[in-house]
mmCIF file of C-alpha atoms and ligand atoms in Angstrom:
data_model
loop_
_atom_site.group_PDB
_atom_site.id
_atom_site.type_symbol
_atom_site.label_atom_id
_atom_site.label_comp_id
_atom_site.label_asym_id
_atom_site.label_seq_id
_atom_site.Cartn_x
_atom_site.Cartn_y
_atom_site.Cartn_z
ATOM 1 C CA MET G 1 220.379 -30.966 109.674
ATOM 2 C CA ARG G 2 217.049 -31.591 111.220
ATOM 3 C CA ASN G 3 216.847 -32.574 114.765
ATOM 4 C CA LEU G 4 213.981 -34.940 115.197
ATOM 5 C CA ILE G 5 214.457 -35.449 118.863
ATOM 6 C CA THR G 6 212.228 -32.679 119.915
ATOM 7 C CA ALA G 7 210.664 -31.573 123.096
ATOM 8 C CA SER G 8 207.072 -30.983 122.208
ATOM 9 C CA VAL G 9 206.431 -29.070 125.330
ATOM 10 C CA ALA G 10 208.778 -26.674 126.699
ATOM 11 C CA VAL G 11 210.543 -27.452 130.887
ATOM 12 C CA VAL G 12 212.772 -25.958 133.320
ATOM 13 C CA THR G 13 214.872 -23.080 132.775
ATOM 14 C CA LEU G 14 217.891 -21.364 132.397
ATOM 15 C CA LEU G 15 217.794 -19.196 135.223
ATOM 16 C CA LEU G 16 218.402 -16.391 137.532
ATOM 17 C CA GLY G 17 220.190 -15.373 140.494
ATOM 18 C CA THR G 18 220.883 -12.921 142.901
ATOM 19 C CA ALA G 19 223.773 -11.771 144.675
ATOM 20 C CA CYS G 20 223.647 -11.956 148.352
ATOM 21 C CA SER G 21 220.257 -12.982 149.562
ATOM 22 C CA LYS G 22 219.163 -12.768 153.136
ATOM 23 C CA LYS G 23 216.194 -14.918 152.367
ATOM 24 C CA ASP G 24 217.409 -18.416 151.833
ATOM 25 C CA LYS G 25 214.482 -20.572 152.785
ATOM 26 C CA ILE G 26 216.071 -23.426 154.561
ATOM 27 C CA SER G 27 218.398 -22.987 157.385
ATOM 28 C CA ASP G 28 221.873 -22.913 156.023
ATOM 29 C CA PRO G 29 224.518 -23.517 158.648
ATOM 30 C CA ALA G 30 227.191 -21.967 156.470
ATOM 31 C CA ALA G 31 225.196 -18.823 155.814
ATOM 32 C CA PRO G 32 226.855 -15.731 157.192
ATOM 33 C CA PRO G 33 225.049 -13.327 159.484
ATOM 34 C CA ALA G 34 222.644 -11.313 157.378
ATOM 35 C CA GLU G 35 224.074 -8.026 158.614
ATOM 36 C CA ASN G 36 227.281 -8.779 156.712
ATOM 37 C CA CYS G 37 225.419 -8.288 153.487
ATOM 38 C CA THR G 38 224.810 -4.599 153.901
ATOM 39 C CA SER G 39 224.472 -3.733 150.223
ATOM 40 C CA CYS G 40 222.740 -6.872 149.080
ATOM 41 C CA GLY G 41 219.051 -7.268 148.445
ATOM 42 C CA GLU G 42 217.085 -9.710 146.385
ATOM 43 C CA LEU G 43 218.570 -7.938 143.425
ATOM 44 C CA SER G 44 221.831 -6.490 144.584
ATOM 45 C CA GLY G 45 222.571 -2.891 143.807
ATOM 46 C CA LEU G 46 225.230 -1.560 141.504
ATOM 47 C CA ARG G 47 228.762 -1.711 142.821
ATOM 48 C CA PRO G 48 230.750 1.510 143.239
ATOM 49 C CA GLY G 49 231.608 2.944 139.822
ATOM 50 C CA GLU G 50 229.109 0.827 137.938
ATOM 51 C CA LYS G 51 226.465 2.280 135.653
ATOM 52 C CA PHE G 52 223.783 1.154 133.259
ATOM 53 C CA VAL G 53 224.655 1.497 129.575
ATOM 54 C CA THR G 54 222.670 0.635 126.485
ATOM 55 C CA ILE G 55 224.234 -1.134 123.547
ATOM 56 C CA GLU G 56 222.917 -2.347 120.243
ATOM 57 C CA ALA G 57 222.631 -6.118 120.346
ATOM 58 C CA ASN G 58 221.310 -8.103 117.429
ATOM 59 C CA GLY G 59 219.287 -5.096 116.350
ATOM 60 C CA LYS G 60 217.883 -4.482 119.818
ATOM 61 C CA LYS G 61 218.726 -1.931 122.460
ATOM 62 C CA VAL G 62 220.088 -3.867 125.368
ATOM 63 C CA THR G 63 220.891 -2.387 128.719
ATOM 64 C CA LEU G 64 223.941 -3.791 130.447
ATOM 65 C CA ILE G 65 225.857 -2.779 133.540
ATOM 66 C CA GLN G 66 229.252 -1.287 132.790
ATOM 67 C CA SER G 67 231.775 -2.208 135.438
ATOM 68 C CA GLY G 68 235.154 -0.701 134.642
ATOM 69 C CA ASP G 69 236.015 -1.909 131.157
ATOM 70 C CA ARG G 70 233.763 -4.919 131.418
ATOM 71 C CA TYR G 71 230.047 -5.486 131.130
ATOM 72 C CA LYS G 72 227.540 -7.347 133.223
ATOM 73 C CA LEU G 73 224.302 -8.776 131.967
ATOM 74 C CA ASP G 74 222.882 -8.785 135.478
ATOM 75 C CA PRO G 75 224.374 -7.591 138.770
ATOM 76 C CA ASP G 76 225.870 -11.019 139.401
ATOM 77 C CA VAL G 77 226.723 -12.029 135.827
ATOM 78 C CA TYR G 78 229.603 -10.712 133.766
ATOM 79 C CA LEU G 79 229.603 -11.299 130.044
ATOM 80 C CA SER G 80 232.798 -12.690 128.603
ATOM 81 C CA ASP G 81 234.410 -10.637 125.818
ATOM 82 C CA ARG G 82 233.306 -13.353 123.453
ATOM 83 C CA GLN G 83 229.680 -13.167 124.600
ATOM 84 C CA LEU G 84 229.665 -9.381 124.367
ATOM 85 C CA ALA G 85 231.000 -9.589 120.810
ATOM 86 C CA ILE G 86 228.327 -12.134 119.891
ATOM 87 C CA LEU G 87 225.607 -9.857 121.273
ATOM 88 C CA LYS G 88 226.959 -6.929 119.293
ATOM 89 C CA GLY G 89 227.193 -9.002 116.133
ATOM 90 C CA GLU G 90 230.940 -8.396 116.080
ATOM 91 C CA TYR G 91 232.122 -11.876 116.847
ATOM 92 C CA LYS G 92 234.503 -13.193 114.216
ATOM 93 C CA GLY G 93 235.879 -16.266 115.917
ATOM 94 C CA ASN G 94 235.193 -19.784 114.903
ATOM 95 C CA GLU G 95 236.555 -21.794 117.772
ATOM 96 C CA ASP G 96 233.441 -23.879 117.975
ATOM 97 C CA GLY G 97 234.259 -25.236 114.553
ATOM 98 C CA ARG G 98 231.045 -24.286 112.832
ATOM 99 C CA THR G 99 231.141 -23.411 109.196
ATOM 100 C CA ALA G 100 227.712 -21.840 109.229
ATOM 101 C CA GLY G 101 225.198 -20.610 111.714
ATOM 102 C CA PRO G 102 225.600 -18.436 114.742
ATOM 103 C CA PRO G 103 228.356 -19.024 117.275
ATOM 104 C CA THR G 104 227.435 -20.764 120.467
ATOM 105 C CA PHE G 105 226.594 -18.175 123.109
ATOM 106 C CA ILE G 106 226.874 -20.625 125.973
ATOM 107 C CA GLN G 107 229.896 -22.891 126.036
ATOM 108 C CA LEU G 108 229.412 -25.992 128.123
ATOM 109 C CA TRP G 109 232.133 -27.648 130.154
ATOM 110 C CA PRO G 110 233.435 -30.627 128.194
ATOM 111 C CA SER G 111 232.906 -34.068 129.657
ATOM 112 C CA ARG G 112 230.746 -32.655 132.452
ATOM 113 C CA THR G 113 233.934 -31.711 134.266
ATOM 114 C CA VAL G 114 234.618 -28.345 135.856
ATOM 115 C CA TYR G 115 238.198 -27.647 136.871
ATOM 116 C CA TYR G 116 238.585 -25.185 139.698
ATOM 117 C CA THR G 117 240.883 -23.631 142.250
ATOM 118 C CA LEU G 118 240.225 -22.049 145.622
ATOM 119 C CA HIS G 119 242.124 -18.775 145.817
ATOM 120 C CA TRP G 120 243.941 -17.966 149.060
ATOM 121 C CA ASN G 121 241.763 -14.893 149.568
ATOM 122 C CA LEU G 122 238.527 -16.879 149.473
ATOM 123 C CA ALA G 123 236.599 -15.745 152.547
ATOM 124 C CA ASN G 124 234.877 -19.014 153.322
ATOM 125 C CA PRO G 125 236.128 -22.062 151.392
ATOM 126 C CA GLN G 126 233.611 -24.270 153.163
ATOM 127 C CA VAL G 127 230.726 -22.436 151.479
ATOM 128 C CA VAL G 128 232.210 -23.213 148.063
ATOM 129 C CA GLU G 129 232.976 -26.793 148.994
ATOM 130 C CA ASP G 130 229.429 -27.309 150.241
ATOM 131 C CA ALA G 131 228.015 -25.826 147.034
ATOM 132 C CA ILE G 132 230.233 -28.076 144.917
ATOM 133 C CA ALA G 133 229.186 -31.088 146.984
ATOM 134 C CA HIS G 134 225.542 -30.198 146.396
ATOM 135 C CA TRP G 135 225.988 -29.990 142.619
ATOM 136 C CA GLU G 136 227.845 -33.298 142.630
ATOM 137 C CA ASP G 137 225.183 -34.876 144.803
ATOM 138 C CA ARG G 138 222.281 -33.800 142.580
ATOM 139 C CA THR G 139 223.927 -34.191 139.161
ATOM 140 C CA ASN G 140 226.737 -36.051 137.437
ATOM 141 C CA LEU G 141 228.767 -32.869 137.109
ATOM 142 C CA GLU G 142 232.280 -33.342 138.449
ATOM 143 C CA PHE G 143 234.480 -30.701 140.002
ATOM 144 C CA VAL G 144 238.185 -31.436 139.845
ATOM 145 C CA LEU G 145 240.934 -29.370 141.434
ATOM 146 C CA ARG G 146 242.873 -27.845 138.596
ATOM 147 C CA THR G 147 246.475 -28.765 137.933
ATOM 148 C CA ASN G 148 247.340 -27.339 134.520
ATOM 149 C CA GLN G 149 244.031 -27.396 132.643
ATOM 150 C CA PRO G 150 243.553 -24.248 130.549
ATOM 151 C CA ASN G 151 239.879 -23.668 131.375
ATOM 152 C CA PHE G 152 238.950 -23.379 135.021
ATOM 153 C CA ILE G 153 236.996 -21.514 137.672
ATOM 154 C CA GLU G 154 238.859 -19.615 140.339
ATOM 155 C CA PHE G 155 236.704 -19.174 143.418
ATOM 156 C CA LYS G 156 237.877 -16.082 145.239
ATOM 157 C CA THR G 157 236.825 -13.026 147.179
ATOM 158 C CA ASP G 158 237.836 -9.983 145.185
ATOM 159 C CA GLU G 159 234.792 -8.034 146.312
ATOM 160 C CA ASN G 160 233.198 -8.057 149.709
ATOM 161 C CA ASN G 161 229.422 -8.248 150.029
ATOM 162 C CA ALA G 162 229.176 -9.618 146.528
ATOM 163 C CA CYS G 163 228.474 -12.922 144.854
ATOM 164 C CA TRP G 164 228.973 -13.062 141.103
ATOM 165 C CA SER G 165 230.051 -15.197 138.197
ATOM 166 C CA GLU G 166 232.286 -14.107 135.378
ATOM 167 C CA SER G 167 230.564 -15.814 132.489
ATOM 168 C CA LEU G 168 227.445 -17.665 131.469
ATOM 169 C CA GLY G 169 228.868 -21.097 130.873
ATOM 170 C CA MET G 170 232.539 -21.809 130.350
ATOM 171 C CA LYS G 171 234.421 -18.623 129.557
ATOM 172 C CA GLY G 172 237.614 -20.190 128.309
ATOM 173 C CA GLY G 173 240.774 -19.661 130.337
ATOM 174 C CA LEU G 174 240.462 -18.463 133.903
ATOM 175 C CA GLN G 175 237.024 -17.389 135.025
ATOM 176 C CA LYS G 176 236.332 -16.012 138.443
ATOM 177 C CA VAL G 177 233.431 -16.753 140.705
ATOM 178 C CA ASN G 178 233.368 -14.248 143.540
ATOM 179 C CA ILE G 179 232.099 -15.699 146.789
ATOM 180 C CA SER G 180 232.393 -13.256 149.674
ATOM 181 C CA ALA G 181 231.713 -13.774 153.350
ATOM 182 C CA ALA G 182 228.198 -12.503 152.651
ATOM 183 C CA CYS G 183 227.406 -15.358 150.270
ATOM 184 C CA SER G 184 225.529 -18.388 151.502
ATOM 185 C CA VAL G 185 225.862 -21.911 150.165
ATOM 186 C CA GLY G 186 222.661 -21.243 148.194
ATOM 187 C CA ASN G 187 224.280 -18.174 146.628
ATOM 188 C CA ALA G 188 227.340 -20.220 145.679
ATOM 189 C CA ILE G 189 225.154 -22.943 144.131
ATOM 190 C CA HIS G 190 223.439 -20.195 142.137
ATOM 191 C CA GLU G 191 226.700 -18.650 140.906
ATOM 192 C CA ILE G 192 227.983 -22.054 139.843
ATOM 193 C CA GLY G 193 224.705 -22.360 137.935
ATOM 194 C CA HIS G 194 225.666 -19.279 135.900
ATOM 195 C CA ALA G 195 229.185 -20.623 135.409
ATOM 196 C CA ILE G 196 227.832 -23.777 133.788
ATOM 197 C CA GLY G 197 225.306 -21.948 131.609
ATOM 198 C CA PHE G 198 222.118 -21.206 133.564
ATOM 199 C CA TYR G 199 220.212 -17.955 133.090
ATOM 200 C CA HIS G 200 217.896 -16.369 135.590
ATOM 201 C CA GLU G 201 214.552 -18.165 135.676
ATOM 202 C CA LEU G 202 212.570 -14.952 135.648
ATOM 203 C CA THR G 203 214.010 -14.096 132.215
ATOM 204 C CA ARG G 204 212.147 -16.954 130.530
ATOM 205 C CA ARG G 205 210.396 -15.718 127.452
ATOM 206 C CA ASP G 206 207.127 -17.290 128.621
ATOM 207 C CA ARG G 207 207.320 -15.939 132.145
ATOM 208 C CA ASP G 208 204.325 -13.632 131.707
ATOM 209 C CA TYR G 209 202.177 -16.756 131.660
ATOM 210 C CA TYR G 210 203.319 -17.430 135.222
ATOM 211 C CA VAL G 211 204.061 -14.131 136.923
ATOM 212 C CA ASN G 212 202.867 -10.581 137.097
ATOM 213 C CA ILE G 213 205.672 -8.062 136.989
ATOM 214 C CA ASN G 214 204.875 -4.968 139.029
ATOM 215 C CA TRP G 215 206.448 -2.506 136.612
ATOM 216 C CA ALA G 216 205.172 0.453 138.614
ATOM 217 C CA ASN G 217 207.511 -0.493 141.442
ATOM 218 C CA ILE G 218 210.617 -0.991 139.300
ATOM 219 C CA ARG G 219 213.034 1.874 138.924
ATOM 220 C CA PRO G 220 213.566 2.846 135.269
ATOM 221 C CA ASP G 221 217.255 1.941 135.294
ATOM 222 C CA TRP G 222 216.379 -1.545 136.408
ATOM 223 C CA VAL G 223 213.708 -2.358 133.848
ATOM 224 C CA SER G 224 216.238 -4.283 131.768
ATOM 225 C CA GLN G 225 216.721 -6.668 134.655
ATOM 226 C CA TYR G 226 213.138 -7.800 134.214
ATOM 227 C CA GLN G 227 213.228 -8.269 130.475
ATOM 228 C CA THR G 228 213.180 -11.750 129.066
ATOM 229 C CA TYR G 229 216.333 -13.061 127.456
ATOM 230 C CA LEU G 230 214.552 -12.769 124.135
ATOM 231 C CA GLU G 231 213.834 -9.093 124.692
ATOM 232 C CA ARG G 232 217.508 -8.603 125.435
ATOM 233 C CA GLY G 233 218.570 -10.254 122.205
ATOM 234 C CA ILE G 234 220.130 -13.240 123.909
ATOM 235 C CA PRO G 235 219.724 -16.756 122.547
ATOM 236 C CA GLY G 236 218.200 -19.268 124.907
ATOM 237 C CA PHE G 237 215.453 -21.707 125.607
ATOM 238 C CA GLU G 238 213.409 -23.018 128.479
ATOM 239 C CA ILE G 239 211.810 -26.300 129.301
ATOM 240 C CA GLY G 240 208.645 -27.191 131.145
ATOM 241 C CA GLN G 241 206.782 -24.720 133.242
ATOM 242 C CA MET G 242 208.236 -21.857 135.177
ATOM 243 C CA ASP G 243 210.067 -23.274 138.148
ATOM 244 C CA PHE G 244 209.407 -21.178 141.231
ATOM 245 C CA LEU G 245 211.678 -23.495 143.199
ATOM 246 C CA SER G 246 214.653 -22.996 140.916
ATOM 247 C CA ILE G 247 217.918 -21.909 142.502
ATOM 248 C CA MET G 248 218.018 -19.392 139.641
ATOM 249 C CA MET G 249 214.718 -17.727 140.583
ATOM 250 C CA TYR G 250 214.789 -14.312 142.162
ATOM 251 C CA GLY G 251 212.591 -13.654 145.124
ATOM 252 C CA SER G 252 209.658 -11.256 144.832
ATOM 253 C CA ASN G 253 211.510 -8.614 146.799
ATOM 254 C CA GLY G 254 213.072 -6.351 144.218
ATOM 255 C CA GLY G 255 215.858 -5.004 146.408
ATOM 256 C CA SER G 256 217.660 -2.112 144.759
ATOM 257 C CA SER G 257 215.435 -2.285 141.713
ATOM 258 C CA ALA G 258 212.269 -1.364 143.610
ATOM 259 C CA TRP G 259 210.958 2.095 144.373
ATOM 260 C CA ASP G 260 209.467 0.655 147.517
ATOM 261 C CA PRO G 261 211.221 -2.470 148.785
ATOM 262 C CA ALA G 262 208.191 -3.265 150.926
ATOM 263 C CA ILE G 263 206.157 -3.901 147.780
ATOM 264 C CA PRO G 264 206.986 -6.966 145.667
ATOM 265 C CA VAL G 265 208.286 -6.471 142.135
ATOM 266 C CA TRP G 266 206.635 -9.676 140.998
ATOM 267 C CA THR G 267 204.075 -12.168 142.218
ATOM 268 C CA ASP G 268 202.692 -15.355 140.794
ATOM 269 C CA LEU G 269 199.340 -15.137 139.038
ATOM 270 C CA ASN G 270 197.567 -15.740 142.343
ATOM 271 C CA GLY G 271 199.262 -12.739 143.856
ATOM 272 C CA ASN G 272 201.601 -14.788 146.037
ATOM 273 C CA THR G 273 205.133 -13.679 146.706
ATOM 274 C CA HIS G 274 208.088 -16.049 146.671
ATOM 275 C CA THR G 275 211.442 -16.082 148.362
ATOM 276 C CA ARG G 276 214.641 -17.475 146.967
ATOM 277 C CA GLU G 277 215.541 -21.096 147.337
ATOM 278 C CA SER G 278 218.905 -22.346 148.519
ATOM 279 C CA VAL G 279 219.154 -25.750 146.857
ATOM 280 C CA LEU G 280 218.772 -27.084 143.329
ATOM 281 C CA SER G 281 215.201 -27.897 142.355
ATOM 282 C CA ASP G 282 214.181 -30.953 140.360
ATOM 283 C CA GLY G 283 213.685 -28.552 137.473
ATOM 284 C CA ASP G 284 217.250 -27.299 137.803
ATOM 285 C CA VAL G 285 218.464 -30.879 137.614
ATOM 286 C CA GLN G 286 216.331 -31.486 134.526
ATOM 287 C CA MET G 287 217.803 -28.453 132.838
ATOM 288 C CA TYR G 288 221.268 -29.589 133.795
ATOM 289 C CA ASN G 289 220.545 -32.969 132.238
ATOM 290 C CA LEU G 290 219.268 -31.377 129.073
ATOM 291 C CA LEU G 291 222.462 -29.334 128.753
ATOM 292 C CA TYR G 292 224.987 -31.898 129.898
ATOM 293 C CA ASN G 293 223.289 -35.251 129.351
ATOM 294 C CA PRO G 294 221.486 -34.847 126.051
ATOM 295 C CA PRO G 295 218.564 -37.232 125.746
ATOM 296 C CA ASN G 296 220.999 -40.044 125.126
ATOM 297 C CA ILE G 297 218.524 -42.126 123.226
ATOM 298 C CA GLN G 298 219.746 -45.612 122.580
ATOM 299 C CA ILE G 299 218.330 -48.571 120.766
ATOM 300 C CA VAL G 300 218.997 -51.832 122.500
ATOM 301 C CA GLN G 301 218.512 -55.225 120.974
ATOM 302 C CA LEU G 302 217.018 -57.770 123.297
ATOM 303 C CA ASN G 303 217.075 -61.497 123.163
ATOM 304 C CA LYS G 304 214.115 -62.123 120.978
ATOM 305 C CA VAL G 305 211.220 -64.066 122.339
ATOM 306 C CA ARG G 306 209.660 -66.264 119.700
ATOM 307 C CA VAL G 307 205.988 -66.814 120.369
ATOM 308 C CA GLN G 308 203.154 -68.264 118.388
ATOM 309 C CA THR G 309 200.944 -65.714 116.733
ATOM 310 C CA PRO G 310 197.364 -65.531 117.953
ATOM 311 C CA GLU G 311 196.238 -66.928 114.631
ATOM 312 C CA GLY G 312 198.476 -69.930 115.105
ATOM 313 C CA ARG G 313 199.915 -69.435 111.678
ATOM 314 C CA GLY G 314 203.473 -68.859 112.676
ATOM 315 C CA PHE G 315 205.641 -67.022 115.072
ATOM 316 C CA GLN G 316 206.527 -63.511 115.938
ATOM 317 C CA TRP G 317 209.403 -62.024 117.787
ATOM 318 C CA GLU G 318 208.293 -59.822 120.584
ATOM 319 C CA ASP G 319 210.073 -56.733 121.675
ATOM 320 C CA GLU G 320 213.206 -57.295 119.664
ATOM 321 C CA LEU G 321 214.252 -53.702 119.726
ATOM 322 C CA ARG G 322 213.657 -51.234 122.448
ATOM 323 C CA ILE G 323 214.298 -47.524 122.806
ATOM 324 C CA THR G 324 215.865 -46.500 126.080
ATOM 325 C CA THR G 325 216.921 -43.232 127.592
ATOM 326 C CA ALA G 326 218.970 -42.750 130.707
ATOM 327 C CA PHE G 327 216.718 -40.020 132.034
ATOM 328 C CA THR G 328 213.058 -39.401 132.396
ATOM 329 C CA TRP G 329 211.824 -36.350 130.582
ATOM 330 C CA PRO G 330 209.029 -34.184 131.848
ATOM 331 C CA TRP G 331 207.565 -33.707 128.389
ATOM 332 C CA PRO G 332 206.687 -36.103 125.551
ATOM 333 C CA LEU G 333 209.840 -36.884 123.615
ATOM 334 C CA GLU G 334 209.362 -37.532 119.916
ATOM 335 C CA ILE G 335 211.942 -39.928 118.587
ATOM 336 C CA ALA G 336 212.520 -40.667 114.939
ATOM 337 C CA VAL G 337 214.168 -43.958 114.136
ATOM 338 C CA TRP G 338 215.514 -45.620 111.038
ATOM 339 C CA VAL G 339 214.673 -49.298 111.282
ATOM 340 C CA HIS G 340 216.737 -51.833 109.408
ATOM 341 C CA GLU G 341 215.168 -55.149 108.593
ATOM 342 C CA SER G 342 216.366 -58.301 106.987
ATOM 343 C CA ASN G 343 213.879 -60.350 105.019
ATOM 344 C CA TYR G 344 213.666 -64.090 104.715
ATOM 345 C CA ASP G 345 215.144 -63.948 101.251
ATOM 346 C CA GLY G 346 218.219 -62.136 102.471
ATOM 347 C CA SER G 347 217.147 -58.737 101.242
ATOM 348 C CA TYR G 348 217.327 -55.700 103.439
ATOM 349 C CA TYR G 349 214.915 -52.934 103.956
ATOM 350 C CA THR G 350 215.177 -49.676 105.855
ATOM 351 C CA HIS G 351 212.329 -47.452 106.786
ATOM 352 C CA TYR G 352 211.433 -44.666 109.136
ATOM 353 C CA GLU G 353 209.319 -44.974 112.261
ATOM 354 C CA GLN G 354 208.357 -42.510 114.921
ATOM 355 C CA TYR G 355 207.849 -43.169 118.602
ATOM 356 C CA THR G 356 206.960 -41.085 121.604
ATOM 357 C CA LEU G 357 208.352 -41.456 125.083
ATOM 358 C CA GLN G 358 205.774 -40.141 127.497
ATOM 359 C CA PRO G 359 206.823 -38.167 130.585
ATOM 360 C CA GLY G 360 208.514 -40.468 133.056
ATOM 361 C CA GLN G 361 208.879 -43.267 130.519
ATOM 362 C CA THR G 362 212.393 -44.556 129.901
ATOM 363 C CA THR G 363 211.779 -47.431 127.506
ATOM 364 C CA GLN G 364 209.592 -48.005 124.491
ATOM 365 C CA ALA G 365 209.195 -51.248 122.579
ATOM 366 C CA MET G 366 209.554 -50.841 118.848
ATOM 367 C CA GLY G 367 207.220 -53.503 117.588
ATOM 368 C CA GLU G 368 207.955 -57.009 116.496
ATOM 369 C CA GLY G 369 209.395 -58.794 113.583
ATOM 370 C CA TRP G 370 207.309 -61.707 112.469
ATOM 371 C CA GLN G 371 207.324 -64.962 110.649
ATOM 372 C CA ILE G 372 204.353 -66.638 109.094
ATOM 373 C CA ASN G 373 204.105 -70.094 107.668
ATOM 374 C CA GLY G 374 200.881 -69.660 105.824
ATOM 375 C CA SER G 375 199.403 -71.125 102.712
ATOM 376 C CA SER G 376 200.966 -68.332 100.743
ATOM 377 C CA GLY G 377 204.396 -69.545 101.691
ATOM 378 C CA GLU G 378 206.850 -68.688 104.387
ATOM 379 C CA TYR G 379 207.615 -65.078 104.866
ATOM 380 C CA SER G 380 209.454 -63.463 107.681
ATOM 381 C CA TYR G 381 211.460 -60.493 108.584
ATOM 382 C CA LYS G 382 213.634 -59.690 111.474
ATOM 383 C CA ARG G 383 214.284 -56.243 112.810
ATOM 384 C CA THR G 384 218.009 -56.314 113.020
ATOM 385 C CA ALA G 385 218.981 -52.832 114.062
ATOM 386 C CA ALA G 386 217.823 -49.275 114.329
ATOM 387 C CA THR G 387 219.431 -45.915 114.664
ATOM 388 C CA VAL G 388 218.079 -42.704 116.046
ATOM 389 C CA TYR G 389 217.767 -40.161 113.291
ATOM 390 C CA GLN G 390 219.092 -36.772 114.327
HETATM 391 ZN ZN1 ZN E 1 222.385 -14.797 139.212
#
């Protein structure tokens, strides 16, 4: 099936995160004292017992972090068993109901609803509650305390000095998000980002158009952490331009990954360094909308306005049908529409039209039906309905 609702320019991003950052930009009253985060840098180090391992993933060598019998994509992101199997090409399940095509790597939370619990060992419930409130304030995502729902997030503190998420997107069943006393509200917002499907922003496949990676300052083990998702054999996409303000963007300080932490591991193309943000950016919200509020194109039929044509030969209906979308998109949105018309003689006619919603535009008139009482006889048609072709 073709999808004719296309983004002609790419936007935001699936993005990136870090475990405990000491560098949240805005003052965060819930942030713990920085000294609590003794082992956390911009890119937190490996936990005790963890090691880098290389697996074959979709024909590529992909370096992951082995942590016990589980694997992490990044220091703060575990892969679910399902995601690991997909990467290895060993996934046999079909729970997403597809009869053909690859399985869905990222599972979204149905109905924009995340069920969750706060475990008794959670170091600072207020940090989680503030992060949830921020997501709910900026998006239409809803967090609901779990009763008996099968799929849910358990916020807890199994590891001190660590902030991580157990899956990219919904794991299925219980999935943990570890929020320790060292995690700020910004860190918790970031980890929730992973739990609903966001990648790290720096892993965009087009990131080299926006940043310079200082490979000379990156320890060999850590090179994989600076590969794009494409280089790691992971399906994904990005929208718009690289979003330096994204909650999923690492700071320029490479932490454990750098030979010399005083030297940045990446800068923008002007040589500027960046620190991590602690709130969702507009770009993050746009990506959220793309994932959880698909363009939602609708055709609405208005009360027709019958006006005389400029030639005075008859009438036309202005703006009978209009395309609307609930959100503004930061790139031109091409929309294909089947238009159904009824003719004066009772016949029907369907044809295809294409429209473009420009950035920021939420409505687009679809042209008029018309009626002419000319010397050649009355002829009219009325645009009765239209459907978006997907
Ligand atoms: Zn992260």
